[in-house]
Tab-separated table of C-alpha atoms and ligand atoms in Angstrom:
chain	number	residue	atom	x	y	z
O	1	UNK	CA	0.000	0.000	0.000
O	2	UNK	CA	3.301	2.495	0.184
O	3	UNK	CA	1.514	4.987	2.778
O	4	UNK	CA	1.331	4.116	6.780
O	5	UNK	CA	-1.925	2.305	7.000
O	6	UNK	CA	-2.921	4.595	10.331
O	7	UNK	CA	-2.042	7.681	8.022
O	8	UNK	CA	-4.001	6.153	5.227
O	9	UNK	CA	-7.683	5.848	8.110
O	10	UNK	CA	-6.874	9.478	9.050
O	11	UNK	CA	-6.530	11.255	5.664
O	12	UNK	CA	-9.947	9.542	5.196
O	13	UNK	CA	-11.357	10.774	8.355
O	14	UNK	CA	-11.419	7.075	10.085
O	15	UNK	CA	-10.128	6.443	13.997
O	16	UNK	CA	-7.346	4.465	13.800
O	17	UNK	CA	-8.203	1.595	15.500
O	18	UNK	CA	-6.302	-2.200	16.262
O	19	UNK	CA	-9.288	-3.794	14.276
O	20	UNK	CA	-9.287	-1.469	11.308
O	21	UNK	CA	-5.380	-2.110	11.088
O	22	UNK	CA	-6.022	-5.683	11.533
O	23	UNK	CA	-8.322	-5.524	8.624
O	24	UNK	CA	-6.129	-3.600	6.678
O	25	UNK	CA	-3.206	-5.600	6.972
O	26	UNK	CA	-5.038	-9.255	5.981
O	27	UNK	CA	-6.361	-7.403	2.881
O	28	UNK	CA	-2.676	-5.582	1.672
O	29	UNK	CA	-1.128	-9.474	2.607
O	30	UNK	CA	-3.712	-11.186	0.153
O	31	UNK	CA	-5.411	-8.919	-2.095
O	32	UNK	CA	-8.819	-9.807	-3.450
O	33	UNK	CA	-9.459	-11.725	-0.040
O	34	UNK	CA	-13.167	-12.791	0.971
O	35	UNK	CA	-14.593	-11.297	4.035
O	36	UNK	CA	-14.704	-14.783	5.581
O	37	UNK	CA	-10.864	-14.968	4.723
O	38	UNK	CA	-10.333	-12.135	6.482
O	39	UNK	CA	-12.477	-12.564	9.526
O	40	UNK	CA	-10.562	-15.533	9.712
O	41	UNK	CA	-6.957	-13.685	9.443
O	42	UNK	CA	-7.754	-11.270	11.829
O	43	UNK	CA	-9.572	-13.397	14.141
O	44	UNK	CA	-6.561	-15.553	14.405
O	45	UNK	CA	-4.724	-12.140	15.447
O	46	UNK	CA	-7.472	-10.348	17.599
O	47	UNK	CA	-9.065	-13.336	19.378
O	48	UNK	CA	-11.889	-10.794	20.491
O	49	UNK	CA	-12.948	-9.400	18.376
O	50	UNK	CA	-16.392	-10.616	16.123
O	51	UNK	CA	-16.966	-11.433	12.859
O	52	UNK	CA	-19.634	-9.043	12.860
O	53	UNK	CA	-17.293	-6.367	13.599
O	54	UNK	CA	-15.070	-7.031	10.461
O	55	UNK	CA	-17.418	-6.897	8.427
O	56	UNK	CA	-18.248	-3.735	9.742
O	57	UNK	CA	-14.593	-2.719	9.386
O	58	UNK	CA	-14.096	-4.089	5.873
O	59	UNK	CA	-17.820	-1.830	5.048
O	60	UNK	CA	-16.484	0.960	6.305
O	61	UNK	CA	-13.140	1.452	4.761
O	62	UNK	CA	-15.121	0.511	1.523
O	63	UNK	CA	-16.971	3.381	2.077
O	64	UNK	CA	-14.315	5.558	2.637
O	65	UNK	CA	-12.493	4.282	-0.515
O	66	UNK	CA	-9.344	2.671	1.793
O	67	UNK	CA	-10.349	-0.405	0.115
O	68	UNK	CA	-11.777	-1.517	-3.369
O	69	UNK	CA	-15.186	-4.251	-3.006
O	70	UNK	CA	-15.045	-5.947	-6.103
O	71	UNK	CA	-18.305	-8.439	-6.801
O	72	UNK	CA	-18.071	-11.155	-8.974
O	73	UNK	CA	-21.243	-12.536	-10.353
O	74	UNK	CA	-22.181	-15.815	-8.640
O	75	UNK	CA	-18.993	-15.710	-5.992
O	76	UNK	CA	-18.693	-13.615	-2.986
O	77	UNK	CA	-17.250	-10.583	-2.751
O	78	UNK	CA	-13.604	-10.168	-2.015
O	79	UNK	CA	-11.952	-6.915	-1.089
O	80	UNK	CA	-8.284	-5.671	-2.135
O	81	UNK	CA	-6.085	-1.976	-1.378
O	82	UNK	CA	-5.336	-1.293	-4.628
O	83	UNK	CA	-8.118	1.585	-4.753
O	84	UNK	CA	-9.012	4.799	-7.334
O	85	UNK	CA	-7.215	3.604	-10.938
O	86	UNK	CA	-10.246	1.178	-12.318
O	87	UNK	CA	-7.993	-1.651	-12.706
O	88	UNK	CA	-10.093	-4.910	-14.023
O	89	UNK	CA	-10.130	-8.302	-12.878
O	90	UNK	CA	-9.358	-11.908	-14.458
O	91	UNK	CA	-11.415	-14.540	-12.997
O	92	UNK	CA	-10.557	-18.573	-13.510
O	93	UNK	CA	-13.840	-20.392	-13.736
O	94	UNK	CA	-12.403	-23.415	-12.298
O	95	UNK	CA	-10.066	-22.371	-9.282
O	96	UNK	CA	-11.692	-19.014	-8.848
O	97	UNK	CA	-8.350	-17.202	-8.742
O	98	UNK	CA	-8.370	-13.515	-9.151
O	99	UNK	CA	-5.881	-11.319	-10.747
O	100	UNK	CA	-5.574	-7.531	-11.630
O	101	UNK	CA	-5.159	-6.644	-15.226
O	102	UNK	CA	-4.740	-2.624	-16.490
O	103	UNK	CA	-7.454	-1.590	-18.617
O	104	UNK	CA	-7.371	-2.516	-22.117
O	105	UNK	CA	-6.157	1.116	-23.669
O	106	UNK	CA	-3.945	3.530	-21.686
O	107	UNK	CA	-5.386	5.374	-18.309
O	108	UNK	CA	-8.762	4.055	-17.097
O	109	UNK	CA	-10.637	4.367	-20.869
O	110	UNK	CA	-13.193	2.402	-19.820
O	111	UNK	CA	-14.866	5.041	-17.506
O	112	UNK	CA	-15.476	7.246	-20.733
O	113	UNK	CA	-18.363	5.664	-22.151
O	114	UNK	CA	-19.969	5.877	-25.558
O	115	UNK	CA	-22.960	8.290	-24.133
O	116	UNK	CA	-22.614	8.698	-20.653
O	117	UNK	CA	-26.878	10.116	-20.538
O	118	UNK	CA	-25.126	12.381	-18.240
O	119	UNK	CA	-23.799	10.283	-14.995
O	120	UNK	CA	-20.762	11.125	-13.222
O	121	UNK	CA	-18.488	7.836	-13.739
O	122	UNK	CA	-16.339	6.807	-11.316
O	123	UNK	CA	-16.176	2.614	-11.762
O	124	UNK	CA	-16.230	0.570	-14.620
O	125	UNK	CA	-16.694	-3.204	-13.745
O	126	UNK	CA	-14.965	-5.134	-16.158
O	127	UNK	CA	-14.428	-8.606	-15.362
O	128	UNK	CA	-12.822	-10.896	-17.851
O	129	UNK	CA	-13.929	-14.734	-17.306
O	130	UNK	CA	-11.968	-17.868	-18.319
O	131	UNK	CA	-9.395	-20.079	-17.151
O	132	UNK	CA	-6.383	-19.738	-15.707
O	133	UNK	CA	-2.940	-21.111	-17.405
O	134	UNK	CA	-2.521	-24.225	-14.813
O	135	UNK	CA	-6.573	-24.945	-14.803
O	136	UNK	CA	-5.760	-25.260	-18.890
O	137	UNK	CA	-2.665	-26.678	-18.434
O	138	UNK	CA	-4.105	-29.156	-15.987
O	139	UNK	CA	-7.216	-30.032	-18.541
O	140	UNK	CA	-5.000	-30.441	-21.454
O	141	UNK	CA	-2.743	-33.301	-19.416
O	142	UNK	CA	-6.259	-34.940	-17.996
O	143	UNK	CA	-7.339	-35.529	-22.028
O	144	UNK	CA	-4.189	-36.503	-22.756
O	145	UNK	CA	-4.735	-39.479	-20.240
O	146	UNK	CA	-8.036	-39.803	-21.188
O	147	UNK	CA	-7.047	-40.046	-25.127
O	148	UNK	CA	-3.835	-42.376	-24.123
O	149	UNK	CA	-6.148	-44.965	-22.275
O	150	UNK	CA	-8.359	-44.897	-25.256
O	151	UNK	CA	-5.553	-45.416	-27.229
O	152	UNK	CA	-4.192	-48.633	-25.415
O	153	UNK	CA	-8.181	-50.002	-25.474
O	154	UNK	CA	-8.256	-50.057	-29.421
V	1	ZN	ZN1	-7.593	-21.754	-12.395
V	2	ZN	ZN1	-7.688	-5.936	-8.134
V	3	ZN	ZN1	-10.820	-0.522	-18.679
């Protein structure tokens, strides 16, 4: 994240608190993290403190643009620092791993649409589907089998 995470809370106008830093620090560790993950992260540090309250945390800093929510269709959301450039996502259908990708053309060209009827745009979701290269790489060796055994049975 480069800045001091407590700097980072107060330039938004957030307390600094051990919970929010917790928070902070399991998302900037693993970004694109689930809110379960990181319940579970920062449990495992703050034995106290409730699920409940980091999902409050992670809703809050959301809010306050410390961190990015990013919601795949049909999985749950996960939650990452890398905040304000409208970077896109790749998303494996078959290990549901997650990485950033810059948009297609230069500096954020998405957010210009064709006719914008007038909005203000801030986001543009873009998230590219498909597989990634060891789910294909893993397919491609499984039909190899397959076609092998096939082979040896004619
Ligand atoms: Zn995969
Ligand atoms: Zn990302
Ligand atoms: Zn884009």
């Amino acid at each position: 994240m480069g800045i001091d995470p407590g700097d980072l809370l107060r330039q938004r106008g957030l307390r600094v608190t051990a919970q929010r830093l917790a928070v902070l620090r399991a998302v900037s560790d693993e970004p694109h993290v689930t809110a379960d993950a990181v319940a579970e992260t920062v449990r495992g540090e703050i034995g106290s403190i409730s699920v409940q309250a980091v999902y409050d945390a992670l809703a809050v800093l959301t809010e306050k643009s410390v961190l990015r929510r990013v919601q795949p269709a049909g999985s749950p959301a996960r939650y990452e620092g890398r905040v304000g450039d409208n970077h896109h996502h790749l998303i494996c259908r078959t290990c549901d791993r997650m990485v950033d990708v810059d948009c297609a053309v230069g500096d954020t060209p998405c957010l210009t649409a064709v006719d914008d009827f007038g909005y203000e745009i801030d986001e543009a979701e873009v998230i590219y589907w498909g597989r990634c290269p060891t789910c294909v790489a893993a397919t491609s060796v499984s039909k190899g089998t397959v076609r092998e055994e096939k082979e040896r049975r004619d």
